[in-house]
């Protein structure tokens, strides 16, 4: 579908939306019904609403309906208030943007209006530092060459300025004529792709002779960008309001379900089934008792004949009585706790990056506990493990290596002498470095030159060229000026063949203004440039240079050029213009046209750029691997470069502790054989334990995922470490989905826009606020400044969050089951009639106040100090394996609630169930016993006490008596003088003592036995912390590999006598061979292969001299 925009035409205002921005979910009129609909779309809320409605039926309700309606309305009100507040803040933000004043041209007159009144087709004028109010096609600027500069940080997070240029059809137009310009823009319907805009512009006479002019993203100003270093600019509005690219990108991401939430849902379902069984059994028993024993008791006033639904009355009473088995407050309590977890991450000063003044931030407040259950980390390389701060180190020009001895080609005297003598091959090499790019040179008032580059590689190359006396100092429209040894060289840029992830190269076509020659300059990855070398050129030296530099962990680019004749360029230019004008498959057609020119290249040489590791990366990976976390590196870099980076950051280790196997192949059959061979090798158990990892490139990975997914899945489960090279953003997301399909908890971390899909696909997405911008950080659940902070994020925040959530969720069920079991026990002495022991006020206060406040302060609880957790990362296994929240632990809490219910009920009945005591007194004694037990249970489960926790636990206990004394003083409350009478009776306090002693004694004894005789690694660490002594051994707490299902059973294992060419150990003299091993008991070390295969597409160029 296409959109046709008539420039400066007010007759199309009704065709498209105005520029009003709206990100709100609600309006004043629909807030209440819409919010209620959303809340009641959840099963638990529907369940509680049904219970509350049944309680309105006076015949069956055992308690006042307020006992359910009160908490239900309170919880709904809290959720609705939070939603309303969030939506109100969105409204204020929208209003600020909509009310902003902007200048537009209407009917040839320039006037000021509000941003929300802009319509498609209006001409919008911007001044320096103005924010772009909608998506515009640039048609004029204050620069004579039609260039303007924009800052896109608010759009994509990239802080470097970008150039935007007016279409060629608008070049040379008088600014005064822009008020009257007429024409049409043919563009696609709105989409959210901020990297692409494929459209055509046609200006009507007299402005131009009706020619079609192609438009790209470089001809646009997108909403929320800022105009910089440009006096003014104007453009035609093509997308407005929520139809802008930024507006289309907005939206609420799909909620992520944590493993803890999934377990809570399962446990809730189990309790619901148990509740149904209890209701059926007690309902039948009640009906039987009513028809038999009840008839013999003179005081039971059941009617002899009842209505048709009589058999349902007692079961429904028990349903209402047992409805509190599922705690109504659990969701609100968990949401509040999770919000506090997120705030702890935001407030953590130890995760503050002082280099960039970047704090850690939790965007998603609902999944903190999943951080403690991570099993796989999939990480980008450049900018994530490395600094993304490129430094030019070495180069190879026409077979001569520079910088190998000194490690810095910029100081290599042989290279400097070659430049001084103006060797043609060196000059051409430097020319490509300085000219083949999209860098913008900026001259300060003092005359110094600085560069604005969209790529860190380009920035490094241009700075290196300038250091070697080839200085790019001016870019005036299509004219580039280069200063080489005080000589000014001018080049006219005819066309730019942009870099794409598929082409993996970029080219520019320039005309030398001195001799009028047309030259194609190309730079790109070796597999994209070397296969296009001229058939007569020897490129063996260049291939060796690429391999040598990759072995050193350096990033490589190949530079090439080719002279073009006028006829060839003219014919190609027509095809390029035609492809550039199409609106369908423009990128694919452009790539096809570019390939027609990028061949028979003269390879000039190879550059090697260093990207240093971030501080703390090796230590972070080593620590997290000790925690049992598996690592996969997903990078677009070369295989050798990725392996060397993996070696230097403890991702893998050299011989003899492991093995790195290579999966390669260009056909389905080759990849299949390679996969089978690697799986067979990994399945063999050697005499000395070895951890085996694998490396695969993007081509083989594509075939494996498409045709051999079963085998590749098997391989993924066998290997703790993988290096995937030359992968695309979509392949990164596929690998995440593959691991998730095997029910592993995945964390993806990256720093650039190409990592967004991977980050959003993972269970947990972490973005690094790096030099590639904030796109990854904005799309992620968590953002951090450096990779090293990931260790603290997982081990400290993730582990604490999991422990606290596990306790809170099980405790919530425990306190609800406790009061429910007492009600059930009471039914056995009340004729199984479904009568309630507790009054409505007590039940409501029990759920909302008495038992909620003490447990909420568990958000501060720490079973171990942060230092101990960081020093002993292997204890994370207890979280990964779900040791603290599972059916077994829940059964313990279930049994505890039943045991405590028996203790409370039996002691209360035996002391107070006689003719002298009222039922209200018995009820208050039982309730008091529950509150005392709650306090001691929370105190027993608390590991680290603070003043706030003491106040919450014991202050809440005191508040219980204060509140009930106040209520007992009110004659109309139904509890008049009860608490005063009880507190004066020694039997009451003796009952409380007996309840606590009998209830907590066995629990404490069992806890002491387990702590003393069956202590876990955590118990040992706790004991060492209290005694201040060292930890001798924690034993084996590492997770075992998940069992492989039948559908991915191992292949038959057999070992060949001949060493397979698919893998080789790294040489023992590797510079990283002395790096420390990973792990505590069993090192996580690996051998590597370094044998690389040359692409068959350019092996034809290898010829022996």
Coordinates of N, CA, C and O in Angstrom, one line a residue, residues 8 66 75 151 168 213 240 248 386 391 459 508 547 576 611 667 758 819 870 891 935 1061 1075:
X8 N 2.0 21.1 0.3 CA 1.4 22.4 0.4 C 0.0 22.5 0.0 O -0.5 23.4 -0.6
X66 N -18.7 -8.4 53.7 CA -17.6 -7.4 53.7 C -16.2 -8.1 53.9 O -15.2 -7.5 53.5
X75 N -7.9 -4.1 46.9 CA -6.9 -4.6 45.9 C -7.2 -4.0 44.5 O -6.3 -3.5 43.8
X151 N 20.5 15.4 15.6 CA 20.8 14.5 16.7 C 19.7 13.5 16.9 O 18.5 14.0 17.1
X168 N 17.8 15.7 -4.6 CA 18.5 16.4 -5.7 C 17.5 17.3 -6.4 O 17.9 18.3 -7.0
X213 N 12.3 11.9 -8.4 CA 13.5 11.9 -7.6 C 13.3 10.9 -6.5 O 12.4 11.0 -5.7
X240 N 2.3 11.8 10.6 CA 2.0 12.6 11.7 C 1.4 11.8 12.9 O 0.9 10.7 12.7
X248 N 4.8 4.5 15.7 CA 4.5 3.1 15.3 C 5.4 2.2 16.1 O 5.0 1.0 16.4
X386 N 33.7 -5.8 24.7 CA 34.8 -4.8 24.4 C 34.3 -3.4 24.6 O 33.1 -3.2 24.8
X391 N 40.9 1.4 17.8 CA 42.3 2.0 17.6 C 43.0 1.3 16.5 O 43.1 0.1 16.4
X459 N 35.5 5.9 12.2 CA 36.2 7.0 13.0 C 37.7 6.6 13.1 O 38.6 7.5 13.0
X508 N 32.1 4.0 -2.5 CA 31.8 5.3 -3.0 C 32.4 5.4 -4.4 O 33.5 4.9 -4.6
X547 N 44.1 -13.5 8.4 CA 44.2 -14.6 9.4 C 45.1 -14.2 10.6 O 44.8 -14.5 11.7
X576 N 21.2 2.2 -11.5 CA 21.2 2.5 -10.1 C 20.1 3.5 -9.7 O 19.4 3.3 -8.7
X611 N 39.9 -3.5 19.3 CA 38.8 -3.1 20.2 C 39.1 -3.7 21.5 O 38.9 -4.9 21.7
X667 N 27.2 -26.5 2.1 CA 26.0 -27.2 1.6 C 25.3 -28.0 2.8 O 25.9 -28.2 3.9
X758 N 17.3 -10.0 19.7 CA 17.8 -11.0 20.6 C 17.4 -10.7 22.1 O 16.9 -11.5 22.8
X819 N -5.6 -20.3 58.6 CA -6.9 -19.9 59.1 C -8.0 -20.8 58.5 O -9.1 -21.0 59.1
X870 N 29.2 -13.0 46.4 CA 30.1 -12.7 45.2 C 31.3 -13.6 45.3 O 31.8 -14.0 44.2
X891 N 4.9 -28.3 49.8 CA 4.3 -29.3 50.7 C 4.8 -29.1 52.1 O 4.0 -29.4 53.1
X935 N 4.1 -14.3 63.8 CA 5.2 -13.5 64.2 C 6.5 -14.4 64.4 O 7.6 -14.0 63.9
X1061 N 39.8 -33.5 11.1 CA 40.2 -32.2 10.7 C 39.2 -31.1 11.1 O 39.5 -29.9 10.9
X1075 N 46.5 -18.4 31.0 CA 45.3 -17.8 31.6 C 44.7 -18.7 32.7 O 44.7 -19.9 32.5

